[in-house]
């Protein structure tokens, strides 16, 4: 019903409705999900199915949404990310590899842009300046390893300006079973040492 209500509204009206969404109001959660569905159809030609809308609602509530391959997990996450990003404190979307982080940020970026949000991605080989810019976005796609190693490097940085992360607010995990169980068995270790005098 909400999707039908907003369907004919111009982009500016969709953005205004998004910016008016109040925290912790159930109807506003549903509004953001409807707005994301309209934006996905308008910008990507992707119509969100009921299973995706239900999954998005579960994610906004902090639950895990189990979906089968091919049901559209990447798009399902977008309304929840929009909901988490409305305070502009930064949302990390953690996925399993650099390719998906880069692809998903580029693919879903236009939806976030319609609502005035910036979107970036982190991958191996980025300079500290590029990392800092990507982490400063409203939404940042990354692997847990890249996020974790950047965090560890920030902890041993000698100057505050050498840090790349912004403050931490919220994260959404794609492929939660892989990231929270399989990959969690491998510790992140960063080596450092003192320079010898001589």
Short mmCIF file of C-alpha atoms in Angstrom, two decimals:
data_model
loop_
_atom_site.label_atom_id
_atom_site.label_comp_id
_atom_site.label_asym_id
_atom_site.label_seq_id
_atom_site.Cartn_x
_atom_site.Cartn_y
_atom_site.Cartn_z
CA UNK A 1 0.00 0.00 0.00
CA UNK A 2 2.79 2.44 0.87
CA UNK A 3 4.64 1.57 -2.31
CA UNK A 4 1.53 2.37 -4.35
CA UNK A 5 1.09 5.62 -2.40
CA UNK A 6 4.59 6.86 -3.30
CA UNK A 7 4.86 5.29 -6.76
CA UNK A 8 3.99 8.42 -8.75
CA UNK A 9 5.87 10.87 -6.55
CA UNK A 10 8.93 12.65 -8.02
CA UNK A 11 12.40 11.87 -6.70
CA UNK A 12 12.45 15.04 -4.56
CA UNK A 13 9.28 13.91 -2.77
CA UNK A 14 10.79 10.49 -2.10
CA UNK A 15 13.87 12.11 -0.61
CA UNK A 16 11.74 14.43 1.54
CA UNK A 17 9.74 11.46 2.84
CA UNK A 18 13.00 9.65 3.66
CA UNK A 19 14.41 12.65 5.51
CA UNK A 20 11.17 12.98 7.49
CA UNK A 21 11.38 9.38 8.77
CA UNK A 22 11.54 9.38 12.55
CA UNK A 23 13.61 6.86 14.50
CA UNK A 24 11.83 3.97 16.20
CA UNK A 25 8.48 4.54 14.53
CA UNK A 26 7.20 1.34 12.90
CA UNK A 27 5.28 3.13 10.15
CA UNK A 28 8.41 5.08 9.25
CA UNK A 29 10.41 1.84 8.93
CA UNK A 30 7.77 0.59 6.51
CA UNK A 31 7.88 3.91 4.66
CA UNK A 32 11.65 3.67 4.17
CA UNK A 33 11.28 0.11 2.88
CA UNK A 34 8.60 1.27 0.41
CA UNK A 35 10.77 4.19 -0.71
CA UNK A 36 13.73 1.88 -1.28
CA UNK A 37 11.54 -0.47 -3.33
CA UNK A 38 10.38 2.40 -5.52
CA UNK A 39 13.94 3.65 -5.98
CA UNK A 40 15.16 0.16 -6.92
CA UNK A 41 12.49 -0.15 -9.58
CA UNK A 42 12.96 3.39 -10.83
CA UNK A 43 16.77 3.40 -10.97
CA UNK A 44 17.75 -0.25 -11.47
CA UNK A 45 14.64 -1.73 -13.09
CA UNK A 46 14.46 -4.20 -10.17
CA UNK A 47 11.07 -4.77 -8.58
CA UNK A 48 11.43 -5.97 -5.00
CA UNK A 49 9.40 -9.09 -4.22
CA UNK A 50 7.52 -9.77 -1.00
CA UNK A 51 10.27 -12.09 0.28
CA UNK A 52 12.77 -9.24 -0.12
CA UNK A 53 10.50 -6.76 1.63
CA UNK A 54 9.99 -9.17 4.53
CA UNK A 55 13.74 -9.78 4.69
CA UNK A 56 14.39 -6.03 4.75
CA UNK A 57 11.91 -5.58 7.59
CA UNK A 58 13.66 -8.32 9.59
CA UNK A 59 17.03 -6.64 9.04
CA UNK A 60 15.73 -3.26 10.27
CA UNK A 61 14.81 -5.04 13.50
CA UNK A 62 18.32 -6.42 13.94
CA UNK A 63 17.36 -9.97 12.98
CA UNK A 64 19.05 -12.37 10.58
CA UNK A 65 17.10 -12.92 7.37
CA UNK A 66 17.77 -16.34 5.86
CA UNK A 67 17.36 -16.29 2.10
CA UNK A 68 18.12 -18.79 -0.62
CA UNK A 69 20.54 -18.20 -3.46
CA UNK A 70 18.81 -16.15 -6.14
CA UNK A 71 16.27 -14.49 -3.84
CA UNK A 72 18.09 -11.16 -4.03
CA UNK A 73 19.98 -10.70 -0.77
CA UNK A 74 21.94 -7.72 -2.08
CA UNK A 75 18.81 -5.74 -2.87
CA UNK A 76 17.07 -6.94 0.31
CA UNK A 77 19.77 -5.24 2.38
CA UNK A 78 19.27 -1.81 0.78
CA UNK A 79 16.10 -0.71 2.67
CA UNK A 80 17.68 -1.77 5.97
CA UNK A 81 20.89 0.10 5.12
CA UNK A 82 18.82 3.18 4.24
CA UNK A 83 17.05 2.90 7.59
CA UNK A 84 20.35 2.60 9.49
CA UNK A 85 21.95 5.44 7.50
CA UNK A 86 19.29 8.04 8.13
CA UNK A 87 21.27 9.53 11.05
CA UNK A 88 24.37 9.80 8.80
CA UNK A 89 26.70 8.25 11.39
CA UNK A 90 27.96 5.64 8.93
CA UNK A 91 26.85 2.14 8.04
CA UNK A 92 29.31 -0.63 7.20
CA UNK A 93 28.01 -3.32 4.86
CA UNK A 94 30.30 -6.32 5.28
CA UNK A 95 30.47 -8.89 2.50
CA UNK A 96 32.65 -11.87 1.66
CA UNK A 97 35.12 -10.54 -0.93
CA UNK A 98 36.51 -7.41 -2.58
CA UNK A 99 34.68 -8.07 -5.83
CA UNK A 100 31.26 -8.06 -4.12
CA UNK A 101 32.12 -5.02 -2.01
CA UNK A 102 33.04 -3.04 -5.11
CA UNK A 103 30.20 -4.39 -7.26
CA UNK A 104 27.47 -3.90 -4.67
CA UNK A 105 28.54 -0.35 -3.80
CA UNK A 106 28.48 0.62 -7.48
CA UNK A 107 25.24 -1.27 -8.18
CA UNK A 108 23.25 0.00 -5.17
CA UNK A 109 24.95 3.41 -4.99
CA UNK A 110 22.37 5.17 -7.20
CA UNK A 111 19.60 4.21 -4.76
CA UNK A 112 21.51 5.70 -1.85
CA UNK A 113 22.33 8.76 -3.93
CA UNK A 114 18.65 9.43 -4.61
CA UNK A 115 18.21 9.86 -0.85
CA UNK A 116 21.23 12.15 -0.52
CA UNK A 117 23.59 9.52 0.89
CA UNK A 118 27.17 8.85 -0.17
CA UNK A 119 28.42 5.32 -0.82
CA UNK A 120 31.93 3.93 -1.09
CA UNK A 121 33.81 0.64 -1.03
CA UNK A 122 37.06 -0.66 0.39
CA UNK A 123 39.29 -3.21 -1.33
CA UNK A 124 42.87 -4.36 -1.11
CA UNK A 125 45.47 -1.99 -2.45
CA UNK A 126 43.69 1.30 -1.71
CA UNK A 127 45.82 4.15 -0.43
CA UNK A 128 45.19 5.50 3.07
CA UNK A 129 43.64 8.61 1.53
CA UNK A 130 41.22 6.54 -0.58
CA UNK A 131 40.36 4.40 2.45
CA UNK A 132 39.70 7.48 4.58
CA UNK A 133 37.38 8.89 1.89
CA UNK A 134 35.50 5.59 1.52
CA UNK A 135 35.07 5.11 5.29
CA UNK A 136 33.82 8.71 5.54
CA UNK A 137 30.86 7.89 3.27
CA UNK A 138 27.40 7.39 4.74
CA UNK A 139 27.54 3.77 3.55
CA UNK A 140 30.72 1.75 3.04
CA UNK A 141 30.91 -1.74 1.55
CA UNK A 142 33.91 -3.81 2.67
CA UNK A 143 35.09 -7.25 3.66
CA UNK A 144 35.48 -7.95 7.37
CA UNK A 145 39.22 -8.40 6.85
CA UNK A 146 39.67 -4.96 5.30
CA UNK A 147 37.54 -3.35 8.02
CA UNK A 148 39.38 -5.28 10.71
CA UNK A 149 42.89 -4.56 9.47
CA UNK A 150 42.06 -0.86 9.04
CA UNK A 151 40.83 -0.88 12.65
CA UNK A 152 44.04 -2.54 13.84
CA UNK A 153 46.23 -0.12 11.87
CA UNK A 154 44.27 2.77 13.37
CA UNK A 155 45.04 1.45 16.86
CA UNK A 156 48.79 1.60 16.25
CA UNK A 157 48.79 4.85 14.26
CA UNK A 158 51.24 7.36 15.72
CA UNK A 159 49.15 10.39 14.72
CA UNK A 160 45.35 10.80 14.75
CA UNK A 161 45.41 12.08 11.17
CA UNK A 162 46.87 8.73 10.03
CA UNK A 163 43.69 6.89 11.04
CA UNK A 164 41.24 5.97 8.29
CA UNK A 165 38.05 4.89 10.10
CA UNK A 166 35.32 7.23 11.23
CA UNK A 167 33.35 6.47 14.39
CA UNK A 168 31.39 3.21 14.46
CA UNK A 169 27.59 3.27 14.41
CA UNK A 170 26.10 0.22 12.69
CA UNK A 171 26.86 -2.63 10.36
CA UNK A 172 24.90 -5.01 8.19
CA UNK A 173 26.47 -8.37 7.41
CA UNK A 174 25.87 -10.10 4.09
CA UNK A 175 26.42 -13.88 4.24
CA UNK A 176 26.30 -13.83 8.05
CA UNK A 177 27.00 -17.57 8.38
CA UNK A 178 30.21 -17.31 6.37
CA UNK A 179 31.45 -14.14 8.07
CA UNK A 180 30.39 -14.81 11.67
CA UNK A 181 31.22 -18.53 11.75
CA UNK A 182 33.59 -19.66 9.00
CA UNK A 183 35.83 -16.58 8.71
CA UNK A 184 35.67 -15.81 12.43
CA UNK A 185 37.93 -18.79 13.08
CA UNK A 186 40.88 -16.97 11.52
CA UNK A 187 42.26 -14.25 13.81
CA UNK A 188 43.35 -10.91 12.42
CA UNK A 189 46.94 -10.18 13.41
CA UNK A 190 48.97 -7.15 12.53
CA UNK A 191 52.69 -7.13 13.13
CA UNK A 192 54.57 -4.12 14.36
CA UNK A 193 57.85 -3.47 16.01
CA UNK A 194 60.22 -0.89 17.32
CA UNK A 195 62.96 0.54 15.18
CA UNK A 196 66.36 -0.45 16.39
CA UNK A 197 68.66 2.28 17.49
CA UNK A 198 71.99 2.37 15.91
#
